[in-house]
mmCIF file of C-alpha atoms in Angstrom:
data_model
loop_
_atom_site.group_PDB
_atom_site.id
_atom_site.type_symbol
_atom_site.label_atom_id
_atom_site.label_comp_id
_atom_site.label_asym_id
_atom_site.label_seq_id
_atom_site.Cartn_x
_atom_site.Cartn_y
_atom_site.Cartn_z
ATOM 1 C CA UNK P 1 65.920 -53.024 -26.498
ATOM 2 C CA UNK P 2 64.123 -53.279 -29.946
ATOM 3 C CA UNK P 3 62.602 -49.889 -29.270
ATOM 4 C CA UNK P 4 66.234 -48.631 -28.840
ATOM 5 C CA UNK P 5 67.968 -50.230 -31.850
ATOM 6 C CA UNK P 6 64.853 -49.343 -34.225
ATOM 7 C CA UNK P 7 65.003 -45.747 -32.897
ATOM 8 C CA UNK P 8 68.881 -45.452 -33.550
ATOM 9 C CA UNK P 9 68.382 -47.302 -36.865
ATOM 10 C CA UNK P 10 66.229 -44.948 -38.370
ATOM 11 C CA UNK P 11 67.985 -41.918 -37.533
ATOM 12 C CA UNK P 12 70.796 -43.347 -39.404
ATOM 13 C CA UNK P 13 69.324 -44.447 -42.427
ATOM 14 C CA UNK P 14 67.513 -42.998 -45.743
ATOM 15 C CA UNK P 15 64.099 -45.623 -45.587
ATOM 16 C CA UNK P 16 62.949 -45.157 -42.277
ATOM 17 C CA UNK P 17 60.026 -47.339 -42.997
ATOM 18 C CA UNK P 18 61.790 -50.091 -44.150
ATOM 19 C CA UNK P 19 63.218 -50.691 -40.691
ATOM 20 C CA UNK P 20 62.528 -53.648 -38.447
ATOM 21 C CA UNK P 21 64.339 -55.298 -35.769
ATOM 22 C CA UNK P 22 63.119 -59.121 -34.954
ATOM 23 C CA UNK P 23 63.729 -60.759 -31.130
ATOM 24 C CA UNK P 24 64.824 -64.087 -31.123
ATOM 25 C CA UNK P 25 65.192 -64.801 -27.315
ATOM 26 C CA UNK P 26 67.527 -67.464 -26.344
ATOM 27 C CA UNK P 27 68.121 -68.794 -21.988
ATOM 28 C CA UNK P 28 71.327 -67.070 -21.766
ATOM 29 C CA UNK P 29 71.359 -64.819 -25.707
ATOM 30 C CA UNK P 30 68.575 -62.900 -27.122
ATOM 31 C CA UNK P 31 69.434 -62.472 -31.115
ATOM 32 C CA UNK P 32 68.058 -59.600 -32.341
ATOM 33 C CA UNK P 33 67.883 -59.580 -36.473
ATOM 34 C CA UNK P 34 67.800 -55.722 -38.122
ATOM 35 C CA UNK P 35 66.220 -55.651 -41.281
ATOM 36 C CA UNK P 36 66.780 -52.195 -43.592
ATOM 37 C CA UNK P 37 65.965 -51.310 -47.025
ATOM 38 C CA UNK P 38 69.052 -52.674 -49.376
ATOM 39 C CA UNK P 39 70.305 -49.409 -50.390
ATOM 40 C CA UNK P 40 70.959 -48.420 -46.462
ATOM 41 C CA UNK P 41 73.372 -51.509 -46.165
ATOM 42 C CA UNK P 42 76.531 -49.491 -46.127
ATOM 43 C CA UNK P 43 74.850 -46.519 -43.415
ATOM 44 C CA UNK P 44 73.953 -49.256 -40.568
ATOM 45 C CA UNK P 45 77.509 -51.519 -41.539
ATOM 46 C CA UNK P 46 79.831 -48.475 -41.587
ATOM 47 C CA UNK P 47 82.941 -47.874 -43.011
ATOM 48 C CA UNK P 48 85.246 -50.898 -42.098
ATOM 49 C CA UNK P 49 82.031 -51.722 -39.644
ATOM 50 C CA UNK P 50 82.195 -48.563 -37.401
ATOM 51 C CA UNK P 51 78.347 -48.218 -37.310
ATOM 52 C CA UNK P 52 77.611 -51.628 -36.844
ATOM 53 C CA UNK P 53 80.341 -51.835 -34.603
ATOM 54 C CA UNK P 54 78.852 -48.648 -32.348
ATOM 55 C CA UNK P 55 75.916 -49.939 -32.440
ATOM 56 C CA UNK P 56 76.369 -53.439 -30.531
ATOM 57 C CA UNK P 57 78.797 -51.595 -28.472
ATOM 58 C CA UNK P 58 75.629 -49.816 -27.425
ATOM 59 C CA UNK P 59 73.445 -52.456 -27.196
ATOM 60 C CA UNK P 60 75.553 -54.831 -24.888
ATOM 61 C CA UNK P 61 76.503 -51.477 -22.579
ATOM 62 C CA UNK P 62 72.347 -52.171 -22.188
ATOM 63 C CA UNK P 63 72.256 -55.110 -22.117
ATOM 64 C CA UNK P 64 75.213 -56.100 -19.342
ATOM 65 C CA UNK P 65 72.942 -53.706 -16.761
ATOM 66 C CA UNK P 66 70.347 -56.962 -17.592
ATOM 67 C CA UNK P 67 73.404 -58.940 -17.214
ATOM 68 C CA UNK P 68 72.198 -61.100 -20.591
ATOM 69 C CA UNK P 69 74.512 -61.349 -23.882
ATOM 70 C CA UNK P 70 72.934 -60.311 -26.972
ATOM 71 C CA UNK P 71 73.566 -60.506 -30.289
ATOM 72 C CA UNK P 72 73.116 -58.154 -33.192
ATOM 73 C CA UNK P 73 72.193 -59.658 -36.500
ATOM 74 C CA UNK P 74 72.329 -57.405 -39.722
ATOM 75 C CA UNK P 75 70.689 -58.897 -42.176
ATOM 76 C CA UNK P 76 71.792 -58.874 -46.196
ATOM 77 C CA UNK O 1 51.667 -8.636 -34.348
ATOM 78 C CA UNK O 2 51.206 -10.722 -37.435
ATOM 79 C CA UNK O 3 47.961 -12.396 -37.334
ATOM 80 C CA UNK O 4 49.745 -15.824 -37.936
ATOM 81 C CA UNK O 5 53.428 -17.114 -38.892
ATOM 82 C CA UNK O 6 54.982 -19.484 -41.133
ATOM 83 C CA UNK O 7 57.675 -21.603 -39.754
ATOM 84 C CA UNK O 8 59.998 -23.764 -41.324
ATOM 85 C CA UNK O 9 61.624 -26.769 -39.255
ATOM 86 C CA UNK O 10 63.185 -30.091 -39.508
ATOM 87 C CA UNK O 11 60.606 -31.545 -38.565
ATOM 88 C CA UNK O 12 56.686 -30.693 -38.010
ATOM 89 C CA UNK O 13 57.005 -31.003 -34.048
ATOM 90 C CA UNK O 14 60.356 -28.884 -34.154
ATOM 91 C CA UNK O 15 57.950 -26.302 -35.828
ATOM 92 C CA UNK O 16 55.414 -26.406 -33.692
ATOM 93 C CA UNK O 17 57.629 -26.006 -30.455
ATOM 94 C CA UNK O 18 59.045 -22.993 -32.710
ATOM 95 C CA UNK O 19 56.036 -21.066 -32.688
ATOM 96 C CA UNK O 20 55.189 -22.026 -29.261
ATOM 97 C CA UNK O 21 58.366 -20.344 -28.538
ATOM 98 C CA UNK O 22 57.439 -17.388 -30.539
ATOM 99 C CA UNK O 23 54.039 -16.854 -29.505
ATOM 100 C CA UNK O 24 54.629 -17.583 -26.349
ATOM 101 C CA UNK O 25 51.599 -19.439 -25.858
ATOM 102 C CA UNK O 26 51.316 -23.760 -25.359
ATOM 103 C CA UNK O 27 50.118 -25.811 -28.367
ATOM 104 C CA UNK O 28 46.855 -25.862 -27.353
ATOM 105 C CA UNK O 29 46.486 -21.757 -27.842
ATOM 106 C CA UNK O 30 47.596 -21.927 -31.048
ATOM 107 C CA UNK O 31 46.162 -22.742 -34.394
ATOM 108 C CA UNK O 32 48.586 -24.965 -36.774
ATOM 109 C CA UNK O 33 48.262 -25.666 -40.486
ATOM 110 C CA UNK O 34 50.599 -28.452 -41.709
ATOM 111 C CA UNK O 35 51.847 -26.674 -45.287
ATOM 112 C CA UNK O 36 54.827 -29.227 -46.184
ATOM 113 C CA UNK O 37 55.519 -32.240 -44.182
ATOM 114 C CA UNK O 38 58.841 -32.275 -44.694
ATOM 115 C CA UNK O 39 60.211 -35.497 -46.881
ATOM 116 C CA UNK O 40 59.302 -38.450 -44.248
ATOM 117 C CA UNK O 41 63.305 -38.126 -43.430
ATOM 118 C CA UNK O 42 63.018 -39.271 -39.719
ATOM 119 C CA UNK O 43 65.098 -36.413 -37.640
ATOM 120 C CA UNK O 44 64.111 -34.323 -40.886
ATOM 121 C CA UNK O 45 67.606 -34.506 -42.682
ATOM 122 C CA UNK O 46 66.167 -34.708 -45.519
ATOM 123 C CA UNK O 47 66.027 -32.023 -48.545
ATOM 124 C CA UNK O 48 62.508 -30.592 -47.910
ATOM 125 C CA UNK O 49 61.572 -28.972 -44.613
ATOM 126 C CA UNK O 50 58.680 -29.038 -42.878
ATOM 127 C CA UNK O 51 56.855 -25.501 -42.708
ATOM 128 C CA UNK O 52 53.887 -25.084 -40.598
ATOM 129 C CA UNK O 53 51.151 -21.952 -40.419
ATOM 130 C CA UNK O 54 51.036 -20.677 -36.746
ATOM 131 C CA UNK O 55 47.998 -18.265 -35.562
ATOM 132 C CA UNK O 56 46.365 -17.559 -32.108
ATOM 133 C CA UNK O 57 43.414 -19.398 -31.764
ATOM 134 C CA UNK O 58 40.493 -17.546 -31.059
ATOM 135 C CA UNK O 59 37.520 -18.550 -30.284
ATOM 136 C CA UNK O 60 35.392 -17.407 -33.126
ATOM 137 C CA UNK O 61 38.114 -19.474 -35.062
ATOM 138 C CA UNK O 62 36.601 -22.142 -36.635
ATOM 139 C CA UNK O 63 39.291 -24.550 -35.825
ATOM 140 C CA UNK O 64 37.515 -27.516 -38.261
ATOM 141 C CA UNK O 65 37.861 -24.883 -40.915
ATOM 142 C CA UNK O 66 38.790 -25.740 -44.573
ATOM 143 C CA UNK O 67 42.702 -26.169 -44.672
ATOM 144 C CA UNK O 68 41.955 -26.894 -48.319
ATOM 145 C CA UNK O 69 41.386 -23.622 -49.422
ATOM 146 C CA UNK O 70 44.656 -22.449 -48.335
ATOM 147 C CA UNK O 71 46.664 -23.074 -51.461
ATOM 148 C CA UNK O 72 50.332 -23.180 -51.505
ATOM 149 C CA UNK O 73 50.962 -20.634 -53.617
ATOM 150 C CA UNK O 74 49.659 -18.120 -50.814
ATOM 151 C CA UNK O 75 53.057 -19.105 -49.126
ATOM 152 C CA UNK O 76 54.732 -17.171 -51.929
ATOM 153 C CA UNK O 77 53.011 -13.950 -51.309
ATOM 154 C CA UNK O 78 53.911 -13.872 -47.081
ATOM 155 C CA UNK O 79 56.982 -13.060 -45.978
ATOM 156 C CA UNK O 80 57.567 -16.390 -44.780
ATOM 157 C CA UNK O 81 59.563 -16.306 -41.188
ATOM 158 C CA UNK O 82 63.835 -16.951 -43.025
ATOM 159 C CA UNK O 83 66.406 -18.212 -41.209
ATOM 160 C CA UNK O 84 69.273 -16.743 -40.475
ATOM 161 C CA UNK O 85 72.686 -19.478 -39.781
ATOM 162 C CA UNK O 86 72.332 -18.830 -35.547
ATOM 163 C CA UNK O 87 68.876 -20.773 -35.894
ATOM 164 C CA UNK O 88 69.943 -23.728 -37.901
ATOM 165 C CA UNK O 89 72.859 -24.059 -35.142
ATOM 166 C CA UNK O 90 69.930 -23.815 -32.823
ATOM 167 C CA UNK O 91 67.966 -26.125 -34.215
ATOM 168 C CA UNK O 92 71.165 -28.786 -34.525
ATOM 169 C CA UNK O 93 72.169 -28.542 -31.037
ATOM 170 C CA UNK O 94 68.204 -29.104 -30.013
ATOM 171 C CA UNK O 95 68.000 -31.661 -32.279
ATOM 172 C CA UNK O 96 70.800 -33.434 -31.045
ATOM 173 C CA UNK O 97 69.559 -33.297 -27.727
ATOM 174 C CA UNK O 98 66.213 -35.011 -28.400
ATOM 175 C CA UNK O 99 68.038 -37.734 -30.460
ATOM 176 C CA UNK O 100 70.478 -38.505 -27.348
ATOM 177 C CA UNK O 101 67.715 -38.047 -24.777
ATOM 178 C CA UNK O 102 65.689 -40.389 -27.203
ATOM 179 C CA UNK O 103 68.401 -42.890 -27.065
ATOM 180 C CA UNK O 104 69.209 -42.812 -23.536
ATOM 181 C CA UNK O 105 65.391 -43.153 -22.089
ATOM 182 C CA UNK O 106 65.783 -45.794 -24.308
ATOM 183 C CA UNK O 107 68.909 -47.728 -22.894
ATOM 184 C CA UNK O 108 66.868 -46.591 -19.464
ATOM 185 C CA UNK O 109 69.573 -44.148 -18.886
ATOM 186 C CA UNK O 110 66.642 -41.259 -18.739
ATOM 187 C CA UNK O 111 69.730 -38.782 -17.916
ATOM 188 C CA UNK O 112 69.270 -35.221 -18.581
ATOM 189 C CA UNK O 113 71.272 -33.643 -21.199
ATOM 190 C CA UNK O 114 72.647 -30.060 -21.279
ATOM 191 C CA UNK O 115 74.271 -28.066 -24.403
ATOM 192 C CA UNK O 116 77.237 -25.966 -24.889
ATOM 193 C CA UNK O 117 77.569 -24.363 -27.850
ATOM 194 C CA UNK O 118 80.771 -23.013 -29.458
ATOM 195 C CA UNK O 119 81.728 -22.024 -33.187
ATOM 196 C CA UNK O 120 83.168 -25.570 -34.475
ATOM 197 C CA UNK O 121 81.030 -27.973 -32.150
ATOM 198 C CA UNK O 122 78.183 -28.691 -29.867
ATOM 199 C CA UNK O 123 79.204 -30.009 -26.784
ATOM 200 C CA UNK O 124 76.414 -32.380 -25.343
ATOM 201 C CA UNK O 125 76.838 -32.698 -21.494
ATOM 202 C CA UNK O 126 74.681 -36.142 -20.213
ATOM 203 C CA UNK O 127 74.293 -35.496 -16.388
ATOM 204 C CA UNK O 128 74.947 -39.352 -15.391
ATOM 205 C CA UNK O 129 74.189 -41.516 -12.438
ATOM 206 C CA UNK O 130 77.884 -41.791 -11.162
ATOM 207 C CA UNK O 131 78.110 -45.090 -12.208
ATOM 208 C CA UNK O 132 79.832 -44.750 -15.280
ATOM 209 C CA UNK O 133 77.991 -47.604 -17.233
ATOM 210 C CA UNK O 134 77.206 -44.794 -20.172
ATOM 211 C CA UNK O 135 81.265 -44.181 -19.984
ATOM 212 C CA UNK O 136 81.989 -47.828 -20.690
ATOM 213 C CA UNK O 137 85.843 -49.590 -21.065
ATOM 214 C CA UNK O 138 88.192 -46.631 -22.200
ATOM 215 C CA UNK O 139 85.301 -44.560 -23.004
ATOM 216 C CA UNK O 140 83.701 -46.549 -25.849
ATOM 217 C CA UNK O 141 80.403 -46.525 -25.208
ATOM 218 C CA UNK O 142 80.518 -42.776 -25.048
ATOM 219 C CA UNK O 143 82.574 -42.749 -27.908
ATOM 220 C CA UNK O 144 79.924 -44.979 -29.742
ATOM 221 C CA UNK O 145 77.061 -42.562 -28.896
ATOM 222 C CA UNK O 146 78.949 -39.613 -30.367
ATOM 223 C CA UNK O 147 79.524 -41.775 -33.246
ATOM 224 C CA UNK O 148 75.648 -42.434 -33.800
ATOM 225 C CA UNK O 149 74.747 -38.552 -33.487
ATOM 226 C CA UNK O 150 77.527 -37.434 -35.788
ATOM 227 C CA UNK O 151 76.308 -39.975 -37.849
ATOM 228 C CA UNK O 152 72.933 -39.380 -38.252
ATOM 229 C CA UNK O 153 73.027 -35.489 -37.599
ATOM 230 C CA UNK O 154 75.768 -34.806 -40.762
ATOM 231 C CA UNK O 155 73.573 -37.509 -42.646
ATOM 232 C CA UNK O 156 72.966 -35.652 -45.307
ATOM 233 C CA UNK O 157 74.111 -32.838 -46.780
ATOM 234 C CA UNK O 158 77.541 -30.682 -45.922
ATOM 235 C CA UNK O 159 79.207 -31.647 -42.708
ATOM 236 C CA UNK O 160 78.357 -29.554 -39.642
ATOM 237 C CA UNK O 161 79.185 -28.651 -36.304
ATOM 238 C CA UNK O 162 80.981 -31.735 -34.520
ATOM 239 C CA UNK O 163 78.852 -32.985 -31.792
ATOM 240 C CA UNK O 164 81.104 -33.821 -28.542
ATOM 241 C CA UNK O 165 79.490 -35.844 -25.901
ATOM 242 C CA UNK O 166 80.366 -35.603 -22.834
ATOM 243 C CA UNK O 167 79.380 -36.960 -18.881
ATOM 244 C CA UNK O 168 80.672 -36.698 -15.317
ATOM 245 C CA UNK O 169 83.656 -34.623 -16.647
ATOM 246 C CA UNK O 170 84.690 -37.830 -18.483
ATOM 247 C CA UNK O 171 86.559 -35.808 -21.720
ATOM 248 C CA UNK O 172 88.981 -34.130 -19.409
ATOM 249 C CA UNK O 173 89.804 -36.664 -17.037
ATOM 250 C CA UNK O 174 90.615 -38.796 -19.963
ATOM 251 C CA UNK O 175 93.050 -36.198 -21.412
ATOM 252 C CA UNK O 176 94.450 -35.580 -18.150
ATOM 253 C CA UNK O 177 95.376 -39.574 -18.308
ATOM 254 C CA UNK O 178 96.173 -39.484 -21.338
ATOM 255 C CA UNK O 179 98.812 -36.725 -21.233
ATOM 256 C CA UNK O 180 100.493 -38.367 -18.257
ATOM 257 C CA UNK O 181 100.767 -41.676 -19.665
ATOM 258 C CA UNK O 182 102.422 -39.956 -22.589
ATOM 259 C CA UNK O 183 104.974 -37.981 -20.858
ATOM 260 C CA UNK O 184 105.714 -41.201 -19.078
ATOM 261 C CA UNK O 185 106.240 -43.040 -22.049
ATOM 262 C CA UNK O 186 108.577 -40.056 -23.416
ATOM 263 C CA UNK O 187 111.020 -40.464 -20.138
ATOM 264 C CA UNK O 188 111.173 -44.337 -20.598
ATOM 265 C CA UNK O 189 112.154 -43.394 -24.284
ATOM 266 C CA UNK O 190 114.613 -40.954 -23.238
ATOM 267 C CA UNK O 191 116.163 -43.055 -20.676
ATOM 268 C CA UNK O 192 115.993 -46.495 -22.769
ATOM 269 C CA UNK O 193 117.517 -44.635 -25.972
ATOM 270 C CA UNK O 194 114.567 -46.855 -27.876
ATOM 271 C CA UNK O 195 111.037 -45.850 -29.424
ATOM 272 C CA UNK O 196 108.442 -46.753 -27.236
ATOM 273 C CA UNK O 197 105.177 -48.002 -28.936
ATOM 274 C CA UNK O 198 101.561 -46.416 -27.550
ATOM 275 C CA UNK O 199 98.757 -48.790 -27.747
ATOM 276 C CA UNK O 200 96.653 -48.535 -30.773
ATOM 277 C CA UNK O 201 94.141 -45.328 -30.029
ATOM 278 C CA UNK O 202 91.549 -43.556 -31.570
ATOM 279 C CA UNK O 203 92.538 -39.924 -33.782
ATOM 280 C CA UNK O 204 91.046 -37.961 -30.961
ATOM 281 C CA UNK O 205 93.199 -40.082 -28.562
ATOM 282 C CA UNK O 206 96.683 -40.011 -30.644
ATOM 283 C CA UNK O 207 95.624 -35.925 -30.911
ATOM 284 C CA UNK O 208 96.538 -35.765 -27.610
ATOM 285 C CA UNK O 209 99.746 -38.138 -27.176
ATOM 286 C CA UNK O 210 101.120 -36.060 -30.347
ATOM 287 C CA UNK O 211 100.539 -32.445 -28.730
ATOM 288 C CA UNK O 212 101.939 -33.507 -25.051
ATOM 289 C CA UNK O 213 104.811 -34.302 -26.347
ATOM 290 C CA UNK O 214 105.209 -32.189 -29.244
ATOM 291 C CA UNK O 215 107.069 -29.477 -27.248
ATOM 292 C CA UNK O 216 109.554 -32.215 -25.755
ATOM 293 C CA UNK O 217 113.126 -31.490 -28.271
ATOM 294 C CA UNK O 218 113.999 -35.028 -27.501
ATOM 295 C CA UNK O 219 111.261 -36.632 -28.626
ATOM 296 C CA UNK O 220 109.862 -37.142 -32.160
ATOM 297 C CA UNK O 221 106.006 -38.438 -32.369
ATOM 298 C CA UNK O 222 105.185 -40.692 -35.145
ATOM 299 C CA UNK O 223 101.939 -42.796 -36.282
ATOM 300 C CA UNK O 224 102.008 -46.563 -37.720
ATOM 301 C CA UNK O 225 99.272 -48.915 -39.030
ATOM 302 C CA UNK O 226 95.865 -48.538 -40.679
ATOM 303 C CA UNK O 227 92.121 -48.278 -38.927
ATOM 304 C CA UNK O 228 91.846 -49.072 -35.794
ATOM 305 C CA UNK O 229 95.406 -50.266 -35.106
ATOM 306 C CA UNK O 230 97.318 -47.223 -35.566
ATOM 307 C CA UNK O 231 99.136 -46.017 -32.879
ATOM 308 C CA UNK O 232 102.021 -43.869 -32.157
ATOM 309 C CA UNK O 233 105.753 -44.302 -31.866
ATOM 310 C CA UNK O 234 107.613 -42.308 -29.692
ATOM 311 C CA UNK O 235 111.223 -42.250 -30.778
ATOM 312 C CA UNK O 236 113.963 -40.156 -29.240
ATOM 313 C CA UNK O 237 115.940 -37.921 -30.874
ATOM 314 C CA UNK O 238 119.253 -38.916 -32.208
ATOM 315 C CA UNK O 239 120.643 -36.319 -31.158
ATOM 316 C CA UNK O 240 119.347 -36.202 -27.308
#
């Protein structure tokens, strides 16, 4: 799952590098916390959230074959 | 033949596949100089491309041999391998392939993915499972996927070729659904004498609703509301 959200991430964005995605596992919700350079903001949030809003649709599609709820943090 | 070719590609990988292509030969056969990497960008979108040096390797070549002394200016004096528009559509449609495959093995979907080109889009065919888990509730995790690759493909630079995803026939069946739900929302305007409201949909969704009925003389079309609630009206005419 964090292979699949950094892999998406930096396709998206213009600091590659700067990309990290932290697990916080839960019992029933793993939180995962993206981290991107502060100009790429607006290219993972979307306008009016549609990338950010793709993106967790993506990851729970995964993530209900594991049958586990997760959460997708962006983080300012 | 030329004794070696420069290639220019998104990436350095993309080149190197190129002038496996071109030579005809596997990786290992050939000889590759890195010229330019490229700017870092990660699928390549960025300004500068990569450009590789592609010969035969022999095996009198001494393959250790001192890249140094190959200054870039050389470039300038080779005809160096141009591009005509055909191979940047080429290289598009591959790349969006290997960024959709990428995603999928990673979602442990390893599907395979087929293209179909056409002049205003790619059309990305994932062979699924049956299961419909990539499809997802009225199509959205589809619809998010073709979101990503749009996204990251047009990054950059002027807006290309649309990429269209689509899997176990999923596109049509969905317009086939879509049409008949909107010529049975036109008779239940007709025979009410009221406009009927569609739930809210997506543009490529409303596309549809607006063309099935647009040939219908008793029914107007309309859209209402911002974002993600608009939706369409269907109001019939006064006069039927």
């Amino acid at each position: 799952m964090k292979d699949l959200i950094k892999y998406i991430v930096r396709a998206l964005v213009d600091n590659p590098d700067d990309v990290a995605v932290i697990e916080i596992k839960g019992k029933t919700t793993t939180v995962y916390e993206l981290h991107v350079a502060k100009g790429d903001l607006g290219q993972v949030i979307g306008r009016n959230g549609a990338t950010a809003e793709a993106l967790r649709t993506l990851v729970s599609a995964v993530s209900s074959k594991h049958k586990k709820r997760v959460v997708l943090d962006i983080i300012e | 033949m030329k004794d070696f070719m420069e290639i220019e590609a998104k990436t350095i990988d993309e080149a190197i596949e190129k002038a496996c292509r071109e030579y005809a030969l596997p990786r290992e056969k050939l000889n590759i100089e890195i010229i330019s990497e490229g700017s870092g960008g990660f699928l390549g979108i960025l300004s500068k491309r990569a450009k590789i040096r592609a010969s035969v390797l022999s095996i009198d070549m001494d393959i250790s041999g001192p890249f140094h002394e190959m200054p870039r200016s050389v470039s300038k004096d080779i005809p160096v391998e141009t591009q005509d528009v055909n191979d940047i559509d080429i290289d598009m449609a591959e790349t969006s392939r290997k960024m959709i495959e990428g995603i999928l093995s990673r979602m442990g979907f390893p599907f395979p993915v087929s293209i179909k080109e056409s002049d205003e889009y790619i059309l990305l065919n994932i062979k699924g499972d049956g299961s419909g888990i990539l499809i997802g509730k009225g199509g959205q995790t589809l619809d998010a996927l073709q979101y990503i690759v749009n996204k990251a493909l047009n990054k950059n630079g002027k807006e290309r070729k649309r990429i269209i995803l689509d899997t176990e026939n999923y596109r049509e069946k969905r317009e086939k659904s879509l049409v008949t739900l909107a010529r049975k929302l036109g008779e239940k305007a007709k025979r009410i004498k009221k406009p009927v409201t569609v739930n809210p949909m997506n543009a490529h969704d409303r596309r549809i609703i607006h063309l099935a009925l647009q040939n219908d003389k008793e029914l107007v079309t309309k859209s209402k509301g911002e974002g993600a609630f608009r939706k369409i009206i269907i109001v019939p005419n006064k006069k039927g």
